Amino acid sequence: MYQMLGVWLVLLLALVAVQGEYCFRKYKGRHGVCKGQIRKNFRNKEACCKQHNAVAFNEIKVKKGRNAYVCTPCKKLFEVHTSVNSKWKWGPWSDWGACSVSCQAGYKKRTRPCLKGKCKGTPEQMHPCMDKQWCPVDGSWGPWFPWQGCSASCKGGRQNRYRYCNNPRPENGGLYCHGTNTDIRGCNAKPCAVNGGWSEWSGFSVCSQTCGWSIQTRQRTCNNPPPEHGGHWCKGKDMIKRRCFERKCPVHGGWSLWSDWTKCSVSCGTGKVKRSRDCNSPYPKYGGQDCHGKTIEVKGCQHTRPCPIDGRWSDWSDFSKCSAVPCSGVNGEKKRSRSCTNPRPKYNGRYCTGSSVDREKCANDVGCPVNGSWCEWKDWGACGQTCGNAIQLHRRHCKCPAPLNGGKPCEGPEVESRICTALPKCPTVSRGCRRGGSESGSAMKSGSGVGSGSGDGSDVDCDQETDDSDTANPSGSGSGSKRG
């Protein structure tokens, strides 16, 4: 993890120093290293690879040894990568996206689609970037100074107070504080006492009940003007009442007595009888509610003479043993049966319809070899830490189905990993680096938070940089690796 963080910081320093497209005449694919730079900067990688017969390019000039640089071969721009057995196929890489932040250190990303099958490798690549080394700082107001003295001793005056845009001051093109630096308020008004006066009477309120006789009121308020500064309260009543009648009150409905039970609905076996009642004791009036409950009540009745019972099938028995030759790949036959006994037909009831025997084709493959197959990937696990470049894993099992009886095991990795990129940066201690034999500490002194270190507190050469893809998976084998 610390090695990966050091690579990112070194790449950011290189990005601040040099940007552009660089072309090379020689490329060693095993180590991703190129030599023989063409002495010209190109507007993009396509112009480099098409017009000057270059074999490799890079967007950030990162050294890897003496006169050697980390590069990408030109063929990756124009080829669609396909596996040997054509079970998967990557599409071309997209252009690099914009930097994730407008100032200080960020990252940019490009992607490629999987055109066929389950492609191996990563669908995303990221590079560090820095459009501006310093972020603008907007100004913010400092605290208000104390109020100054009042301009008058009575009948109204005013006071002033001030503040300054210095907490912090605007820097690096940041905005000046929004608002005014001066605040004004009145003081020493000292008005004379005011006696209260009644407002106009309000209209009468609605009746206190929605039906029958009730009360309604009207009011006035001592606010015309209200008593102030020791003035007297209004004299007299603030409310008048009177009787009122809206409408007759609702009468809710009531049930009558139940009627006699009817005759049984069937001439044999079990049937039903019912009785009824009406909502007329009393009828609902003047918006009253209807009766609550059922108007009809039903219960069962039983005759002494039984009714005919139709027969029904029992459950199917288990299938018989398959007649096919074991592991021959040739289908045989198995069968099962049922009987008309659930229940049996009685009292002239009908016999069951349909067949009592069921036959199916089958293959006798019990104990034959079964090749294993992967189940679905499990969800990604938690990140290994809460900041910086952490790793998270997910896993799958060879159980869908599992290999049996000498069948082949599953092919491919059981565990995949990826880098957690949505985490905040971890607090770091800035360390210097030596460029060309002298210490380059400008990045540390500037406060940009971009630096490099060996992890033990000692300075390192700025040219000691590695490819971030090699750092993410140093061995290049084992479980799969993805970027989150």
Short mmCIF file of C-alpha atoms in Angstrom, two decimals:
data_model
loop_
_atom_site.label_atom_id
_atom_site.label_comp_id
_atom_site.label_asym_id
_atom_site.label_seq_id
_atom_site.Cartn_x
_atom_site.Cartn_y
_atom_site.Cartn_z
CA MET A 1 0.00 0.00 0.00
CA TYR A 2 2.79 2.47 0.92
CA GLN A 3 4.69 1.59 -2.26
CA MET A 4 1.54 2.34 -4.32
CA LEU A 5 1.09 5.70 -2.54
CA GLY A 6 4.72 6.62 -3.28
CA VAL A 7 4.24 5.89 -6.99
CA TRP A 8 1.18 8.14 -7.17
CA LEU A 9 3.00 11.01 -5.47
CA VAL A 10 6.03 10.67 -7.79
CA LEU A 11 3.75 10.63 -10.86
CA LEU A 12 2.02 13.78 -9.62
CA LEU A 13 5.38 15.57 -9.32
CA ALA A 14 6.26 14.50 -12.86
CA LEU A 15 2.86 15.76 -14.11
CA VAL A 16 3.46 19.20 -12.55
CA ALA A 17 6.88 19.43 -14.21
CA VAL A 18 6.18 18.13 -17.76
CA GLN A 19 2.98 17.55 -19.73
CA GLY A 20 2.35 16.56 -23.38
CA GLU A 21 2.61 13.56 -25.75
CA TYR A 22 6.08 11.98 -26.23
CA CYS A 23 7.02 9.48 -28.95
CA PHE A 24 9.74 6.82 -28.94
CA ARG A 25 11.38 4.62 -31.56
CA LYS A 26 12.15 1.59 -29.35
CA TYR A 27 9.87 -0.35 -26.97
CA LYS A 28 10.48 -3.39 -24.74
CA GLY A 29 7.09 -4.95 -24.13
CA ARG A 30 8.18 -7.21 -21.28
CA HIS A 31 9.06 -4.30 -18.98
CA GLY A 32 6.88 -1.58 -20.58
CA VAL A 33 10.04 0.55 -21.20
CA CYS A 34 10.84 2.70 -24.25
CA LYS A 35 13.95 4.51 -25.52
CA GLY A 36 14.99 6.73 -28.41
CA GLN A 37 12.76 9.78 -27.95
CA ILE A 38 11.66 11.68 -31.07
CA ARG A 39 12.54 15.29 -30.30
CA LYS A 40 9.11 16.77 -30.69
CA ASN A 41 5.93 17.18 -28.60
CA PHE A 42 2.72 16.03 -30.32
CA ARG A 43 -0.82 17.29 -29.75
CA ASN A 44 -2.13 13.73 -29.09
CA LYS A 45 -1.05 10.07 -29.12
CA GLU A 46 -2.75 9.34 -32.49
CA ALA A 47 -0.60 11.98 -34.23
CA CYS A 48 2.51 10.45 -32.65
CA CYS A 49 1.75 6.86 -33.64
CA LYS A 50 0.34 7.47 -37.17
CA GLN A 51 2.54 10.21 -38.68
CA HIS A 52 6.02 9.42 -37.34
CA ASN A 53 6.13 5.59 -37.33
CA ALA A 54 6.71 5.56 -33.59
CA VAL A 55 6.35 2.29 -31.68
CA ALA A 56 5.36 3.71 -28.25
CA PHE A 57 4.13 6.90 -26.54
CA ASN A 58 3.42 8.32 -23.09
CA GLU A 59 1.35 11.25 -21.90
CA ILE A 60 3.47 11.92 -18.78
CA LYS A 61 7.24 11.75 -19.21
CA VAL A 62 8.11 9.27 -16.44
CA LYS A 63 11.68 7.94 -16.33
CA LYS A 64 12.50 4.30 -15.61
CA GLY A 65 16.28 4.07 -15.58
CA ARG A 66 18.88 5.89 -17.62
CA ASN A 67 17.36 7.34 -20.84
CA ALA A 68 14.41 4.94 -20.42
CA TYR A 69 10.76 5.84 -19.84
CA VAL A 70 7.45 4.17 -18.96
CA CYS A 71 5.46 3.86 -22.22
CA THR A 72 2.36 2.44 -23.88
CA PRO A 73 2.82 0.63 -27.24
CA CYS A 74 1.13 2.30 -30.23
CA LYS A 75 -0.60 -0.94 -31.22
CA LYS A 76 -2.88 -0.65 -28.19
CA LEU A 77 -4.54 2.37 -29.84
CA PHE A 78 -5.58 0.46 -32.95
CA GLU A 79 -5.96 -3.19 -31.89
CA VAL A 80 -8.87 -4.93 -30.19
CA HIS A 81 -7.34 -7.50 -27.82
CA THR A 82 -8.70 -11.02 -28.16
CA SER A 83 -7.79 -14.17 -26.24
CA VAL A 84 -6.26 -17.14 -28.05
CA ASN A 85 -9.48 -19.17 -28.03
CA SER A 86 -11.67 -16.06 -28.87
CA LYS A 87 -13.86 -16.51 -25.77
CA TRP A 88 -13.43 -12.83 -24.79
CA LYS A 89 -12.53 -9.60 -26.54
CA TRP A 90 -11.73 -6.04 -25.35
CA GLY A 91 -12.72 -2.95 -27.31
CA PRO A 92 -10.38 0.07 -27.82
CA TRP A 93 -9.55 2.46 -24.96
CA SER A 94 -11.53 5.71 -24.77
CA ASP A 95 -9.84 9.12 -24.59
CA TRP A 96 -8.64 10.27 -21.19
CA GLY A 97 -11.36 12.10 -19.24
CA ALA A 98 -11.04 15.45 -17.51
CA CYS A 99 -9.11 15.80 -14.23
CA SER A 100 -11.27 14.96 -11.19
CA VAL A 101 -10.45 18.32 -9.52
CA SER A 102 -9.82 21.79 -10.92
CA CYS A 103 -6.88 22.52 -8.65
CA GLN A 104 -4.19 20.59 -6.74
CA ALA A 105 -3.72 16.83 -7.20
CA GLY A 106 -6.46 14.68 -8.79
CA TYR A 107 -6.83 11.86 -11.30
CA LYS A 108 -8.18 11.26 -14.82
CA LYS A 109 -9.68 8.04 -16.15
CA ARG A 110 -10.29 6.17 -19.40
CA THR A 111 -12.29 2.99 -20.06
CA ARG A 112 -12.71 0.20 -22.62
CA PRO A 113 -15.76 -2.02 -23.26
CA CYS A 114 -15.81 -5.82 -23.10
CA LEU A 115 -17.13 -6.74 -26.56
CA LYS A 116 -17.33 -10.49 -26.04
CA GLY A 117 -17.45 -12.94 -23.14
CA LYS A 118 -15.94 -12.29 -19.70
CA CYS A 119 -12.82 -10.24 -20.50
CA LYS A 120 -9.69 -10.66 -18.41
CA GLY A 121 -7.95 -7.55 -17.13
CA THR A 122 -9.31 -4.18 -16.03
CA PRO A 123 -11.90 -2.05 -17.86
CA GLU A 124 -10.51 1.20 -16.41
CA GLN A 125 -7.17 2.99 -16.19
CA MET A 126 -6.34 6.08 -14.10
CA HIS A 127 -3.51 8.61 -14.17
CA PRO A 128 -2.72 11.42 -11.72
CA CYS A 129 -3.26 15.01 -12.89
CA MET A 130 -2.97 18.60 -11.65
CA ASP A 131 -4.48 21.49 -13.68
CA LYS A 132 -3.57 24.13 -11.10
CA GLN A 133 -1.11 23.86 -8.23
CA TRP A 134 -2.97 26.36 -6.00
CA CYS A 135 -6.70 26.48 -5.26
CA PRO A 136 -8.49 29.86 -4.99
CA VAL A 137 -9.31 30.94 -1.42
CA ASP A 138 -12.54 32.96 -1.06
CA GLY A 139 -12.56 35.73 1.53
CA SER A 140 -14.64 35.44 4.71
CA TRP A 141 -15.79 38.11 7.15
CA GLY A 142 -14.05 38.55 10.49
CA PRO A 143 -16.07 39.24 13.68
CA TRP A 144 -18.05 42.46 14.10
CA PHE A 145 -16.38 45.24 16.08
CA PRO A 146 -18.39 46.57 19.11
CA TRP A 147 -21.24 48.99 18.49
CA GLN A 148 -20.25 52.68 18.44
CA GLY A 149 -22.02 55.31 20.52
CA CYS A 150 -25.64 56.37 19.72
CA SER A 151 -26.01 59.49 17.56
CA ALA A 152 -28.86 60.87 19.73
CA SER A 153 -29.81 60.64 23.41
CA CYS A 154 -33.65 60.41 22.86
CA LYS A 155 -36.41 60.27 20.21
CA GLY A 156 -34.41 57.92 18.06
CA GLY A 157 -30.76 57.77 16.93
CA ARG A 158 -28.49 55.25 15.26
CA GLN A 159 -25.39 53.16 16.00
CA ASN A 160 -22.76 51.75 13.60
CA ARG A 161 -20.42 48.79 13.78
CA TYR A 162 -17.82 47.44 11.28
CA ARG A 163 -16.09 44.22 10.18
CA TYR A 164 -13.25 43.33 7.76
CA CYS A 165 -12.82 40.67 5.04
CA ASN A 166 -9.78 39.03 6.67
CA ASN A 167 -10.93 35.65 8.02
CA PRO A 168 -9.31 34.65 5.65
CA ARG A 169 -8.42 37.28 3.07
CA PRO A 170 -9.17 36.31 -0.58
CA GLU A 171 -6.12 34.72 -2.29
CA ASN A 172 -5.18 33.14 -5.64
CA GLY A 173 -8.12 34.77 -7.44
CA GLY A 174 -10.69 33.88 -4.74
CA LEU A 175 -13.89 35.91 -4.31
CA TYR A 176 -14.19 38.91 -2.00
CA CYS A 177 -16.58 38.59 0.94
CA HIS A 178 -20.28 38.83 0.06
CA GLY A 179 -22.29 41.53 1.86
CA THR A 180 -21.52 44.85 3.55
CA ASN A 181 -18.85 45.71 6.10
CA THR A 182 -21.14 48.14 7.96
CA ASP A 183 -24.18 47.40 10.20
CA ILE A 184 -26.59 50.11 11.44
CA ARG A 185 -29.28 49.98 14.16
CA GLY A 186 -31.55 52.42 15.93
CA CYS A 187 -31.04 53.50 19.55
CA ASN A 188 -32.54 55.62 22.34
CA ALA A 189 -36.06 55.82 20.85
CA LYS A 190 -37.80 56.25 24.25
CA PRO A 191 -41.38 56.76 22.98
CA CYS A 192 -44.16 58.14 25.20
CA ALA A 193 -46.79 55.96 26.91
CA VAL A 194 -49.71 54.92 24.63
CA ASN A 195 -53.20 53.90 25.96
CA GLY A 196 -54.87 50.91 24.32
CA GLY A 197 -57.87 51.19 21.92
CA TRP A 198 -60.42 48.60 20.74
CA SER A 199 -60.40 47.21 17.23
CA GLU A 200 -63.65 46.74 15.25
CA TRP A 201 -65.92 43.84 16.30
CA SER A 202 -65.33 40.68 14.30
CA GLY A 203 -68.19 38.86 12.57
CA PHE A 204 -70.06 36.22 14.56
CA SER A 205 -68.33 32.82 14.59
CA VAL A 206 -69.97 29.62 13.38
CA CYS A 207 -72.23 27.86 15.85
CA SER A 208 -70.45 25.81 18.50
CA GLN A 209 -72.37 22.68 17.33
CA THR A 210 -73.19 21.53 13.81
CA CYS A 211 -76.86 20.80 14.62
CA GLY A 212 -79.51 21.87 17.13
CA TRP A 213 -79.30 24.95 19.39
CA SER A 214 -75.79 26.20 20.31
CA ILE A 215 -73.70 29.39 20.87
CA GLN A 216 -71.83 31.75 18.51
CA THR A 217 -69.52 34.62 19.47
CA ARG A 218 -67.83 37.74 18.14
CA GLN A 219 -64.69 39.42 19.50
CA ARG A 220 -62.61 42.57 19.47
CA THR A 221 -58.98 43.13 20.42
CA CYS A 222 -57.20 45.87 22.37
CA ASN A 223 -54.71 46.62 19.60
CA ASN A 224 -55.90 49.84 17.98
CA PRO A 225 -53.42 50.90 19.25
CA PRO A 226 -52.11 48.39 21.80
CA PRO A 227 -51.09 49.83 25.18
CA GLU A 228 -47.34 50.55 25.24
CA HIS A 229 -44.73 51.96 27.56
CA GLY A 230 -47.02 51.99 30.62
CA GLY A 231 -50.29 53.00 28.81
CA HIS A 232 -53.77 51.86 30.09
CA TRP A 233 -55.61 48.73 28.89
CA CYS A 234 -58.93 49.10 26.98
CA LYS A 235 -62.17 49.35 29.02
CA GLY A 236 -65.18 47.08 28.36
CA LYS A 237 -65.80 43.48 27.17
CA ASP A 238 -63.82 41.83 24.42
CA MET A 239 -66.52 39.16 23.60
CA ILE A 240 -70.32 38.97 22.95
CA LYS A 241 -72.34 35.68 22.84
CA ARG A 242 -75.74 34.75 21.29
CA ARG A 243 -77.80 31.59 20.66
CA CYS A 244 -77.99 30.05 17.17
CA PHE A 245 -79.63 27.11 15.31
CA GLU A 246 -78.05 25.46 12.27
CA ARG A 247 -80.17 22.44 11.33
CA LYS A 248 -81.80 19.35 12.78
CA CYS A 249 -79.36 16.79 14.15
CA PRO A 250 -78.84 13.53 12.21
CA VAL A 251 -80.75 10.40 13.29
CA HIS A 252 -78.70 7.20 12.94
CA GLY A 253 -80.40 4.04 11.68
CA GLY A 254 -81.23 1.00 13.90
CA TRP A 255 -81.77 -2.71 13.07
CA SER A 256 -85.12 -4.46 13.16
CA LEU A 257 -85.52 -8.00 14.66
CA TRP A 258 -84.18 -10.97 12.65
CA SER A 259 -86.64 -12.84 10.38
CA ASP A 260 -87.24 -16.63 10.70
CA TRP A 261 -84.64 -19.02 9.17
CA THR A 262 -85.32 -20.17 5.58
CA LYS A 263 -85.52 -23.84 4.50
CA CYS A 264 -82.25 -25.75 3.83
CA SER A 265 -80.80 -24.98 0.38
CA VAL A 266 -80.09 -28.67 -0.57
CA SER A 267 -82.01 -31.94 -0.49
CA CYS A 268 -79.00 -34.08 0.55
CA GLY A 269 -75.83 -33.66 2.55
CA THR A 270 -74.78 -30.25 3.90
CA GLY A 271 -76.48 -27.00 2.79
CA LYS A 272 -77.23 -23.50 4.07
CA VAL A 273 -80.11 -21.62 5.74
CA LYS A 274 -80.33 -17.82 6.14
CA ARG A 275 -82.31 -15.03 7.80
CA SER A 276 -82.45 -11.24 7.30
CA ARG A 277 -83.16 -7.91 9.04
CA ASP A 278 -83.79 -4.28 7.94
CA CYS A 279 -82.31 -0.90 8.97
CA ASN A 280 -85.70 0.68 9.89
CA SER A 281 -85.79 0.96 13.67
CA PRO A 282 -85.44 3.88 13.08
CA TYR A 283 -84.59 4.79 9.48
CA PRO A 284 -81.52 7.06 9.18
CA LYS A 285 -82.58 10.75 8.85
CA TYR A 286 -81.00 14.17 8.32
CA GLY A 287 -77.66 12.73 7.20
CA GLY A 288 -77.56 10.05 9.91
CA GLN A 289 -75.46 6.93 9.43
CA ASP A 290 -76.74 3.61 8.10
CA CYS A 291 -76.79 0.59 10.38
CA HIS A 292 -73.45 -1.20 10.93
CA GLY A 293 -73.32 -4.95 10.39
CA LYS A 294 -74.81 -7.59 8.06
CA THR A 295 -78.36 -7.58 6.74
CA ILE A 296 -78.21 -11.34 6.07
CA GLU A 297 -76.92 -14.15 8.33
CA VAL A 298 -76.07 -17.63 6.93
CA LYS A 299 -75.36 -20.97 8.68
CA GLY A 300 -75.04 -24.63 7.66
CA CYS A 301 -77.76 -27.31 7.62
CA GLN A 302 -77.46 -31.14 7.36
CA HIS A 303 -79.73 -33.77 5.68
CA THR A 304 -79.75 -37.42 6.75
CA ARG A 305 -79.45 -38.69 3.13
CA PRO A 306 -75.76 -38.49 1.93
CA CYS A 307 -74.92 -36.85 -1.41
CA PRO A 308 -72.88 -38.63 -4.14
CA ILE A 309 -69.06 -38.39 -3.63
CA ASP A 310 -66.91 -38.23 -6.78
CA GLY A 311 -63.57 -40.03 -6.69
CA ARG A 312 -60.25 -38.09 -6.63
CA TRP A 313 -56.71 -39.18 -7.40
CA SER A 314 -54.20 -39.93 -4.66
CA ASP A 315 -50.69 -38.41 -4.81
CA TRP A 316 -48.30 -39.83 -7.41
CA SER A 317 -45.97 -42.59 -6.21
CA ASP A 318 -42.20 -42.21 -6.58
CA PHE A 319 -40.78 -42.90 -10.06
CA SER A 320 -39.43 -46.36 -10.71
CA LYS A 321 -35.76 -46.98 -11.49
CA CYS A 322 -34.66 -45.69 -14.92
CA SER A 323 -34.38 -48.45 -17.53
CA ALA A 324 -31.45 -46.75 -19.38
CA VAL A 325 -27.95 -48.30 -19.38
CA PRO A 326 -25.78 -46.34 -16.82
CA CYS A 327 -23.55 -43.57 -18.27
CA SER A 328 -24.44 -44.62 -21.84
CA GLY A 329 -25.97 -41.30 -22.92
CA VAL A 330 -29.05 -43.21 -24.18
CA ASN A 331 -32.46 -42.36 -22.65
CA GLY A 332 -34.63 -44.97 -20.99
CA GLU A 333 -38.01 -44.82 -19.26
CA LYS A 334 -39.27 -44.45 -15.68
CA LYS A 335 -42.86 -44.48 -14.47
CA ARG A 336 -45.07 -43.72 -11.48
CA SER A 337 -48.71 -44.50 -10.56
CA ARG A 338 -51.69 -43.20 -8.57
CA SER A 339 -55.06 -44.53 -7.45
CA CYS A 340 -58.62 -43.15 -7.30
CA THR A 341 -58.82 -43.37 -3.50
CA ASN A 342 -58.67 -39.76 -2.26
CA PRO A 343 -61.60 -40.28 -1.72
CA ARG A 344 -63.02 -43.35 -3.40
CA PRO A 345 -66.27 -42.71 -5.32
CA LYS A 346 -69.36 -43.32 -3.12
CA TYR A 347 -73.13 -43.07 -3.35
CA ASN A 348 -73.10 -43.19 -7.18
CA GLY A 349 -70.32 -40.61 -7.47
CA ARG A 350 -68.12 -40.42 -10.63
CA TYR A 351 -64.79 -42.27 -11.01
CA CYS A 352 -61.56 -40.24 -11.47
CA THR A 353 -60.75 -38.98 -14.98
CA GLY A 354 -57.29 -39.38 -16.51
CA SER A 355 -54.58 -42.04 -16.48
CA SER A 356 -53.35 -43.84 -13.37
CA VAL A 357 -49.83 -44.31 -14.83
CA ASP A 358 -47.29 -41.59 -15.85
CA ARG A 359 -44.19 -42.35 -17.95
CA GLU A 360 -41.13 -40.13 -18.54
CA LYS A 361 -37.89 -40.42 -20.49
CA CYS A 362 -34.73 -40.55 -18.32
CA ALA A 363 -30.95 -40.94 -18.43
CA ASN A 364 -29.18 -43.20 -15.92
CA ASP A 365 -26.22 -40.90 -15.15
CA VAL A 366 -25.91 -41.38 -11.37
CA GLY A 367 -22.22 -41.74 -10.45
CA CYS A 368 -21.03 -40.45 -13.84
CA PRO A 369 -18.25 -37.78 -13.96
CA VAL A 370 -19.53 -34.16 -13.56
CA ASN A 371 -17.28 -31.20 -14.43
CA GLY A 372 -17.22 -28.30 -11.94
CA SER A 373 -18.65 -24.83 -12.72
CA TRP A 374 -18.29 -21.45 -10.98
CA CYS A 375 -21.15 -19.91 -8.97
CA GLU A 376 -21.88 -16.15 -9.15
CA TRP A 377 -19.34 -13.73 -7.62
CA LYS A 378 -20.11 -12.66 -4.04
CA ASP A 379 -20.45 -8.94 -3.16
CA TRP A 380 -17.27 -6.91 -2.72
CA GLY A 381 -15.93 -6.95 0.86
CA ALA A 382 -15.02 -3.91 2.95
CA CYS A 383 -11.90 -1.84 2.12
CA GLY A 384 -8.80 -2.72 4.13
CA GLN A 385 -8.59 0.83 5.54
CA THR A 386 -10.64 4.06 5.66
CA CYS A 387 -8.32 6.36 3.66
CA GLY A 388 -5.73 6.29 0.88
CA ASN A 389 -5.37 3.39 -1.58
CA ALA A 390 -6.95 0.36 0.12
CA ILE A 391 -7.80 -3.07 -1.35
CA GLN A 392 -11.13 -4.90 -1.27
CA LEU A 393 -11.85 -8.51 -2.34
CA HIS A 394 -14.70 -10.66 -3.58
CA ARG A 395 -14.90 -14.44 -4.04
CA ARG A 396 -16.77 -17.18 -5.89
CA HIS A 397 -17.11 -20.95 -5.27
CA CYS A 398 -16.80 -23.96 -7.58
CA LYS A 399 -20.15 -25.45 -6.50
CA CYS A 400 -22.57 -24.80 -9.39
CA PRO A 401 -22.13 -27.74 -9.72
CA ALA A 402 -19.10 -29.00 -7.81
CA PRO A 403 -16.89 -31.54 -9.65
CA LEU A 404 -18.03 -35.11 -8.94
CA ASN A 405 -16.84 -38.60 -9.73
CA GLY A 406 -13.57 -37.53 -11.33
CA GLY A 407 -15.01 -34.53 -13.22
CA LYS A 408 -12.77 -31.52 -14.08
CA PRO A 409 -12.36 -28.68 -11.51
CA CYS A 410 -13.29 -25.06 -12.33
CA GLU A 411 -10.82 -22.94 -14.30
CA GLY A 412 -9.86 -19.37 -13.37
CA PRO A 413 -9.32 -17.42 -10.09
CA GLU A 414 -11.46 -17.94 -6.99
CA VAL A 415 -10.67 -14.45 -5.57
CA GLU A 416 -10.46 -11.02 -7.26
CA SER A 417 -9.20 -7.75 -5.79
CA ARG A 418 -9.55 -4.10 -6.69
CA ILE A 419 -8.33 -0.74 -5.38
CA CYS A 420 -10.79 1.41 -3.36
CA THR A 421 -10.68 4.84 -5.06
CA ALA A 422 -13.59 6.62 -3.33
CA LEU A 423 -11.67 6.95 -0.02
CA PRO A 424 -10.23 10.28 1.23
CA LYS A 425 -6.50 10.85 1.23
CA CYS A 426 -4.63 9.76 4.35
CA PRO A 427 -2.67 12.49 6.23
CA THR A 428 0.96 12.31 5.06
CA VAL A 429 4.28 13.83 6.15
CA SER A 430 5.87 15.71 3.23
CA ARG A 431 9.37 14.51 2.33
CA GLY A 432 11.87 15.95 -0.14
CA CYS A 433 13.41 14.28 -3.16
CA ARG A 434 16.62 14.77 -5.09
CA ARG A 435 16.37 15.75 -8.78
CA GLY A 436 19.66 15.59 -10.60
CA GLY A 437 21.70 15.39 -7.38
CA SER A 438 20.01 18.38 -5.63
CA GLU A 439 17.02 18.31 -3.27
CA SER A 440 13.73 19.49 -4.79
CA GLY A 441 11.54 20.62 -1.92
CA SER A 442 9.34 23.12 -3.73
CA ALA A 443 6.31 20.85 -3.64
CA MET A 444 6.67 20.42 0.14
CA LYS A 445 7.20 24.10 0.81
CA SER A 446 4.23 25.13 -1.34
CA GLY A 447 1.79 23.11 0.81
CA SER A 448 0.29 21.32 -2.18
CA GLY A 449 0.56 17.97 -0.41
CA VAL A 450 2.44 16.35 -3.35
CA GLY A 451 5.72 14.67 -2.51
CA SER A 452 7.54 11.34 -2.56
CA GLY A 453 9.39 9.22 -0.08
CA SER A 454 10.88 5.82 0.43
CA GLY A 455 8.67 5.04 3.43
CA ASP A 456 11.56 5.20 6.01
CA GLY A 457 11.84 9.02 6.23
CA SER A 458 14.89 9.30 3.90
CA ASP A 459 14.98 11.25 0.63
CA VAL A 460 14.81 9.43 -2.71
CA ASP A 461 15.59 10.37 -6.32
CA CYS A 462 12.58 11.83 -8.14
CA ASP A 463 13.50 9.63 -11.16
CA GLN A 464 12.89 6.41 -9.19
CA GLU A 465 9.37 5.80 -10.51
CA THR A 466 7.42 2.69 -11.46
CA ASP A 467 4.34 1.90 -13.50
CA ASP A 468 1.22 2.08 -11.27
CA SER A 469 -0.26 -1.00 -12.95
CA ASP A 470 2.83 -3.03 -11.86
CA THR A 471 2.47 -1.72 -8.30
CA ALA A 472 -1.21 -2.65 -8.10
CA ASN A 473 -0.35 -6.32 -8.94
CA PRO A 474 3.42 -6.84 -8.59
CA SER A 475 3.49 -10.55 -9.36
CA GLY A 476 1.18 -10.38 -12.38
CA SER A 477 -0.40 -13.73 -11.43
CA GLY A 478 -2.71 -15.28 -8.84
CA SER A 479 -6.15 -13.84 -8.15
CA GLY A 480 -7.74 -11.32 -10.50
CA SER A 481 -7.32 -7.58 -9.91
CA LYS A 482 -9.70 -4.72 -10.68
CA ARG A 483 -9.85 -1.00 -9.99
CA GLY A 484 -12.93 0.15 -8.10
#
